Coordinates of N, CA and C in Angstrom, one line a residue:
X12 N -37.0 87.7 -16.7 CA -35.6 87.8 -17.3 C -34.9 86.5 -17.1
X13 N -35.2 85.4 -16.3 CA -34.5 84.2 -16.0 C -34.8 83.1 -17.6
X14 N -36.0 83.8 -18.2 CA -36.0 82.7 -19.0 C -34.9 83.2 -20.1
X15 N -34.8 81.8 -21.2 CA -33.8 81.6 -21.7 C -34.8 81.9 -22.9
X16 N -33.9 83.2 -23.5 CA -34.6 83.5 -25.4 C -33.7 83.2 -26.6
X17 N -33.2 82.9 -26.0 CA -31.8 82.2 -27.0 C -32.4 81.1 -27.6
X18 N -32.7 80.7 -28.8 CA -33.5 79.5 -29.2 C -32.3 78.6 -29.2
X19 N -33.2 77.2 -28.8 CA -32.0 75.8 -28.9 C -31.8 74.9 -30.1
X20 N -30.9 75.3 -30.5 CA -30.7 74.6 -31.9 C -29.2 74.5 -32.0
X21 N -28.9 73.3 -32.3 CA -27.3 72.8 -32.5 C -26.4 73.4 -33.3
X22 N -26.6 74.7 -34.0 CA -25.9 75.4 -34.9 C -25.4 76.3 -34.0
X23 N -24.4 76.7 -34.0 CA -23.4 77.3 -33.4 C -23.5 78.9 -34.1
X24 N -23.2 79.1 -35.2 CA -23.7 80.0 -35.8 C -24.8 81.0 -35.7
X25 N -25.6 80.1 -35.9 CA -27.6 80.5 -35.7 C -27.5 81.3 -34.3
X26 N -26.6 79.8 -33.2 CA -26.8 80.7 -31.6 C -26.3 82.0 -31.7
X27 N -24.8 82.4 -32.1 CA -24.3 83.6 -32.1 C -24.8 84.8 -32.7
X28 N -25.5 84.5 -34.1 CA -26.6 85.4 -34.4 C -27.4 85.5 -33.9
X29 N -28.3 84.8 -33.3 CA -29.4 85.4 -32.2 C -29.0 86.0 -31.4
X30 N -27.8 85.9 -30.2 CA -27.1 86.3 -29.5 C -26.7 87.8 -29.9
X31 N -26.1 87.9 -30.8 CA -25.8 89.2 -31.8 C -26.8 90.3 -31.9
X32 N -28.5 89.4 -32.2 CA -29.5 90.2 -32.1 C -30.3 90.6 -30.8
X33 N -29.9 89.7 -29.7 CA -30.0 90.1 -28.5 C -29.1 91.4 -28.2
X34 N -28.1 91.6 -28.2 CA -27.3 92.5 -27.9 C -27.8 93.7 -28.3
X35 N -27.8 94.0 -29.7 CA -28.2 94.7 -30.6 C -29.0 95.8 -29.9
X36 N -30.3 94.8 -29.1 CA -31.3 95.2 -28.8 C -31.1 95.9 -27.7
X37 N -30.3 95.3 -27.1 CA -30.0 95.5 -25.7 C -29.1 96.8 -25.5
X38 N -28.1 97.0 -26.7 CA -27.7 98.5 -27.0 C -28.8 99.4 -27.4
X39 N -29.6 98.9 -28.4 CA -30.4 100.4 -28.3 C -31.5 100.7 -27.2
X40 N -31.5 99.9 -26.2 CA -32.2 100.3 -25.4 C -31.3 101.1 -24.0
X41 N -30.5 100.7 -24.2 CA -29.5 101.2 -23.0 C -29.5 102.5 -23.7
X42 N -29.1 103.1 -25.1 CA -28.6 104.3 -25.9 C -30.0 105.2 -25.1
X43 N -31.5 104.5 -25.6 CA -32.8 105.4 -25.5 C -32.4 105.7 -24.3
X44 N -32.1 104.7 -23.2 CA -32.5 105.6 -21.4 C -31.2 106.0 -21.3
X45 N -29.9 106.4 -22.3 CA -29.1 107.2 -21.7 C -29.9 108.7 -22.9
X46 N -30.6 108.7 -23.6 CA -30.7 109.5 -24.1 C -32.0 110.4 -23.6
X47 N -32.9 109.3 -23.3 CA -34.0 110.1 -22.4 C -33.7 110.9 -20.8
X48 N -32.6 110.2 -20.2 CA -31.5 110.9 -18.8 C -31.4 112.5 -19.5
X49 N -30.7 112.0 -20.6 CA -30.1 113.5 -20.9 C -30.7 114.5 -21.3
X50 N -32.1 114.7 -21.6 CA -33.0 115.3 -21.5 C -34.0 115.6 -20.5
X51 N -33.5 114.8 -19.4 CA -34.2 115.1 -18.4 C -33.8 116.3 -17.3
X52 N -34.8 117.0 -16.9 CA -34.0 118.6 -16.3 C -33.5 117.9 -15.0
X53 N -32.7 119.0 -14.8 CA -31.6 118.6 -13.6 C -32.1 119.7 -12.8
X54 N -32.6 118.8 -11.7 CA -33.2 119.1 -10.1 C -32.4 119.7 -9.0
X55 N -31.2 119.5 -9.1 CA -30.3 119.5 -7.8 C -30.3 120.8 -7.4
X56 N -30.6 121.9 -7.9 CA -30.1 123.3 -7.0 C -31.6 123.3 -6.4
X57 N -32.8 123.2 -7.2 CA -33.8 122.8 -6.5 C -34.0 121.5 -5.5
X58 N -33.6 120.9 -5.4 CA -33.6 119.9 -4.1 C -32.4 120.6 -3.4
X59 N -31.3 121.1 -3.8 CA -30.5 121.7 -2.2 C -31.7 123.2 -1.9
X60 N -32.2 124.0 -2.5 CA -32.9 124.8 -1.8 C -34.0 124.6 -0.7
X61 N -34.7 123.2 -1.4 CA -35.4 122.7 -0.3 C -35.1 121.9 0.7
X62 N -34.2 121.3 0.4 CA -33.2 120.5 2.1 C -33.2 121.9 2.3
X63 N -32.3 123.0 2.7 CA -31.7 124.0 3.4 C -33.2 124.5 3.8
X64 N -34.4 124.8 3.0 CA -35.6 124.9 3.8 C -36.3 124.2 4.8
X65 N -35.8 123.4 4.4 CA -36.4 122.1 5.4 C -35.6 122.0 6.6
X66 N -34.1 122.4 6.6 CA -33.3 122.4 7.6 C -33.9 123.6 8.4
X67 N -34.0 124.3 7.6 CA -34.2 125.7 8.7 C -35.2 125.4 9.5
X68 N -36.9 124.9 8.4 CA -37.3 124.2 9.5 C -37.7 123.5 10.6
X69 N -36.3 122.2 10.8 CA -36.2 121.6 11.7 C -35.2 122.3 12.6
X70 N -34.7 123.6 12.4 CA -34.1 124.0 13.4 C -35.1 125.0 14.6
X71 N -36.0 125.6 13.8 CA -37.2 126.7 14.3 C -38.0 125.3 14.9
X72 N -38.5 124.5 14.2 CA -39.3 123.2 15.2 C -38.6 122.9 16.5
X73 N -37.3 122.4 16.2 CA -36.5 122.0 17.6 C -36.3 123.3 18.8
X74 N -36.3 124.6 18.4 CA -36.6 125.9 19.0 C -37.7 125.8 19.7
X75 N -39.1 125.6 18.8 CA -40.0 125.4 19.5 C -40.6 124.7 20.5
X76 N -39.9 123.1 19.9 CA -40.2 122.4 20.9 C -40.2 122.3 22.4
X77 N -38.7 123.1 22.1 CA -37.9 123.3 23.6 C -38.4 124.4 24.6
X78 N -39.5 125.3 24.2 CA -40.5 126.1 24.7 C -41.2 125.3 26.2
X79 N -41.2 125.9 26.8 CA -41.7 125.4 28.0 C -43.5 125.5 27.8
X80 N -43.9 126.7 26.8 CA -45.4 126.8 26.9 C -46.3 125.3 26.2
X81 N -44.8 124.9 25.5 CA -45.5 123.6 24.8 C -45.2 122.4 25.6
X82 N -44.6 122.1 26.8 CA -44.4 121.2 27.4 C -45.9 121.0 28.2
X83 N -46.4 122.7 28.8 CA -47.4 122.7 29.9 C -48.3 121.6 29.2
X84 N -49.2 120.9 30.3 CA -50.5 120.0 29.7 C -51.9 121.7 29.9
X85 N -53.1 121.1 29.4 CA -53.9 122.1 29.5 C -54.3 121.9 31.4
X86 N -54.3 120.7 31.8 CA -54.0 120.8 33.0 C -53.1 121.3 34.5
X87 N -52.2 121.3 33.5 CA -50.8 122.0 34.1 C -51.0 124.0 34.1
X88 N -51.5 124.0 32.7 CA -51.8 125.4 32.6 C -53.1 126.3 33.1
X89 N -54.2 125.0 33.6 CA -54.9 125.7 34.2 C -54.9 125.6 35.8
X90 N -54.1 125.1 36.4 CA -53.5 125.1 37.8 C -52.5 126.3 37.4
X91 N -52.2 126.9 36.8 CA -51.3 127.8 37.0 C -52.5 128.9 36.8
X92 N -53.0 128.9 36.1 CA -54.2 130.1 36.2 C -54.7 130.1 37.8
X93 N -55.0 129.5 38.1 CA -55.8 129.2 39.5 C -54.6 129.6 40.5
X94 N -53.7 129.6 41.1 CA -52.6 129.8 41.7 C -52.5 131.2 41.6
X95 N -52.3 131.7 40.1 CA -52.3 133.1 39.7 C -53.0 134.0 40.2
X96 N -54.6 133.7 39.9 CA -55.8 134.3 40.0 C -55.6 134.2 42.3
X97 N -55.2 133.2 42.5 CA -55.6 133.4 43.8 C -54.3 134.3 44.6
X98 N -53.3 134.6 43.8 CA -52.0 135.0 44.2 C -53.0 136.8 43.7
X99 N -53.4 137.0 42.6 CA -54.0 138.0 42.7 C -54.7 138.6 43.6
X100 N -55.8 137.7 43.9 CA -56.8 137.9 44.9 C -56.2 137.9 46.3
X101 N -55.2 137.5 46.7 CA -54.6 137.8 47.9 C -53.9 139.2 48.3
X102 N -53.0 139.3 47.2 CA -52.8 141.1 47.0 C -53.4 142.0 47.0
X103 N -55.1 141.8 45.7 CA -55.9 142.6 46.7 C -56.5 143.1 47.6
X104 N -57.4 142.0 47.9 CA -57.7 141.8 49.7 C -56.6 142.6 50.6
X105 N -55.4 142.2 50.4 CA -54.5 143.0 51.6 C -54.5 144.7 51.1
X106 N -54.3 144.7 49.7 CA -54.5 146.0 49.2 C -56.3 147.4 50.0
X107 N -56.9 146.3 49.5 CA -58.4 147.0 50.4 C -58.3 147.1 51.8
X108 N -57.4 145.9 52.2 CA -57.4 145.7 53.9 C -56.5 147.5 54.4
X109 N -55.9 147.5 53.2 CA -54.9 148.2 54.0 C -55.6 150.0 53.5
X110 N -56.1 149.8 52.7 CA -56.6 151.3 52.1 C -58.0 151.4 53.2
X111 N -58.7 150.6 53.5 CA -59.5 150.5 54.5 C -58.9 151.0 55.8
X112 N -58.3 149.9 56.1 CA -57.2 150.9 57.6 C -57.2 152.1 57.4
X113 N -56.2 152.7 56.3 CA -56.2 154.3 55.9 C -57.6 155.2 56.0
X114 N -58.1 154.4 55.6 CA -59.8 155.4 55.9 C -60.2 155.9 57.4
X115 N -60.1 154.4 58.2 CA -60.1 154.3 59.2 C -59.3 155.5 60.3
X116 N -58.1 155.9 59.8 CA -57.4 156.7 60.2 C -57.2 158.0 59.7
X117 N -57.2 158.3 58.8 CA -58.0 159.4 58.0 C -59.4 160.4 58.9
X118 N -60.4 158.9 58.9 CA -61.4 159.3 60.1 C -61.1 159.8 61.2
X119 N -60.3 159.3 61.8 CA -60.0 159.1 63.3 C -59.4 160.5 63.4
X120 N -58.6 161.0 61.9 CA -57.9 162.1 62.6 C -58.3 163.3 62.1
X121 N -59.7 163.2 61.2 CA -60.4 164.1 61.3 C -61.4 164.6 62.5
X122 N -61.4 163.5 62.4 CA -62.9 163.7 64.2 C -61.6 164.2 65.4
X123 N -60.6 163.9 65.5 CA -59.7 164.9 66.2 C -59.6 166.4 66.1
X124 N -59.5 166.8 64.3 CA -59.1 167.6 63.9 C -60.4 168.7 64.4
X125 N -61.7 167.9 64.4 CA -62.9 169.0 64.5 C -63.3 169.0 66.0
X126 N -62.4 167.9 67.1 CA -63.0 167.9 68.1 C -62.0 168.8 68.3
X127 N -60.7 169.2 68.4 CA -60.2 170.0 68.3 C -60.8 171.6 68.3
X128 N -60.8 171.4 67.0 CA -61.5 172.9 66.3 C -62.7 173.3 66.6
X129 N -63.8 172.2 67.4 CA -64.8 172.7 68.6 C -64.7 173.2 69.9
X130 N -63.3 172.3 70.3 CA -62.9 172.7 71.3 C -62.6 174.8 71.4
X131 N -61.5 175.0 70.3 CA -60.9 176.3 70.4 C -62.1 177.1 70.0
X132 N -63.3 176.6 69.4 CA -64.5 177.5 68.7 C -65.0 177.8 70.3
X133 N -65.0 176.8 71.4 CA -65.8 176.9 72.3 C -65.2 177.6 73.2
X134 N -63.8 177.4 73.5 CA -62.6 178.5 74.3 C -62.7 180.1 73.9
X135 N -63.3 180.2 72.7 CA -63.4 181.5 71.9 C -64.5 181.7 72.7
X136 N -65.3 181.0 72.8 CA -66.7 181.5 73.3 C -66.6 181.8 74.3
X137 N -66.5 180.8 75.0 CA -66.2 181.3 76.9 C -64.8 182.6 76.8
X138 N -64.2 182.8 76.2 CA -63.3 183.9 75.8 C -64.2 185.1 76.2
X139 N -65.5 185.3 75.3 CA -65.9 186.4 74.8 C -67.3 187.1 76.1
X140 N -67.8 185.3 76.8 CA -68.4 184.9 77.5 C -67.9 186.3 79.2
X141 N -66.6 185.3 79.1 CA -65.9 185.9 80.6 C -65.7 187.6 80.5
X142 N -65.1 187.9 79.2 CA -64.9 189.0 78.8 C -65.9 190.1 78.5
X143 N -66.9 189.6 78.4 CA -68.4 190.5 78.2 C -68.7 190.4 79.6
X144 N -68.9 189.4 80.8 CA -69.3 189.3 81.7 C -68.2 190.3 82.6
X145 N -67.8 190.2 82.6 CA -66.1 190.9 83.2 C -66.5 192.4 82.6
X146 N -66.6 192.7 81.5 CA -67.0 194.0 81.1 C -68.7 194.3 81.9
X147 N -69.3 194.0 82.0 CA -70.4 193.8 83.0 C -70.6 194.7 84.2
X148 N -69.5 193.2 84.6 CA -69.2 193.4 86.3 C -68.6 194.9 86.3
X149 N -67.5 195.1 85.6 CA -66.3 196.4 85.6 C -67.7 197.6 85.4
X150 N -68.7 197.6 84.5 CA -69.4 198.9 84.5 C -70.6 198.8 85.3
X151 N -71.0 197.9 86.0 CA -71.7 197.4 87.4 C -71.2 198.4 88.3
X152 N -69.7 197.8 88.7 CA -68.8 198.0 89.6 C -69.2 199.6 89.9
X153 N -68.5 200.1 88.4 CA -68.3 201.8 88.1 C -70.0 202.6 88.6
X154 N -70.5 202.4 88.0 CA -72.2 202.6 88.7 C -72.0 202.8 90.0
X155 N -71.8 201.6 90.3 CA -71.8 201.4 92.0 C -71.0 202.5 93.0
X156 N -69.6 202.5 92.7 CA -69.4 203.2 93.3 C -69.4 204.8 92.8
X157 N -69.6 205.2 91.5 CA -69.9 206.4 91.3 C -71.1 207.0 92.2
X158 N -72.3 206.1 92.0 CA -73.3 206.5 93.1 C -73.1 206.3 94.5
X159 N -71.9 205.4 94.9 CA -71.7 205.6 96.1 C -70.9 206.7 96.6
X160 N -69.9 207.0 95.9 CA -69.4 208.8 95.6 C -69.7 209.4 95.4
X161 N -70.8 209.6 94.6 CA -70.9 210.6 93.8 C -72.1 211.3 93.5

């Protein structure tokens, strides 16, 4: 566009008509690209729907970001498994430790309960023991002295 299309020739006239024919040109081309604009469809409610999509978004990304599960490294997250898993395993162990004790005790106060309840089985016995023997002696006795009376 720097070159010069203006032919050089000393007529004054000649220049202005060429000049004249430059212009000319230079209007109907300016007329074409205002006339091809104006046939061109108009975008704008579609480009504000997609900014405001796009806003949204970058507001749900910035949401996300700010998530602590996306900060963890997989390093970070698998030291927390391990810590977990062992914070588990601590709980149970005491949990068995302690249901174990319970058995323990449970036992203990069953083997009471039947040394017990051997005991009174065996009190019943000697009960029946003294009482049969006692009944014995008492018709022994009666014998005895009936024939010594009698």
């Amino acid at each position: 566009m720097a070159e010069n299309i203006l032919p050089q020739s000393a007529d004054p006239a000649e220049a202005f008509n060429a000049l004249r024919g430059q212009i000319a040109l230079l209007q109907t081309a300016l007329e074409g690209l205002t006339a091809a604009r104006e046939k061109m469809p108009d975008y704008t409610d579609e480009l504000r729907r997609i900014v405001e999509y796009l806003g949204g978004l970058d507001r749900r990304l910035t949401e996300i970001e700010g998530k602590p599960a996306l900060a963890t490294t997989p390093t970070d997250f698998a030291a927390e498994m391990v810590r977990c898993s062992v914070q588990a395993r601590d709980e149970d162990r005491r949990l068995v430790q302690q249901a174990h004790q319970n058995v323990v005790t449970i036992y203990a106060q069953l083997r009471e309960l039947v040394r017990q309840a051997d005991g009174a089985e065996a009190q019943q016995m000697r009960y029946y023991y003294f009482a049969g023997g006692g009944a014995a002696v008492g018709a022994s006795l009666v014998v005895l002295i009936m024939r010594a009376f009698g």
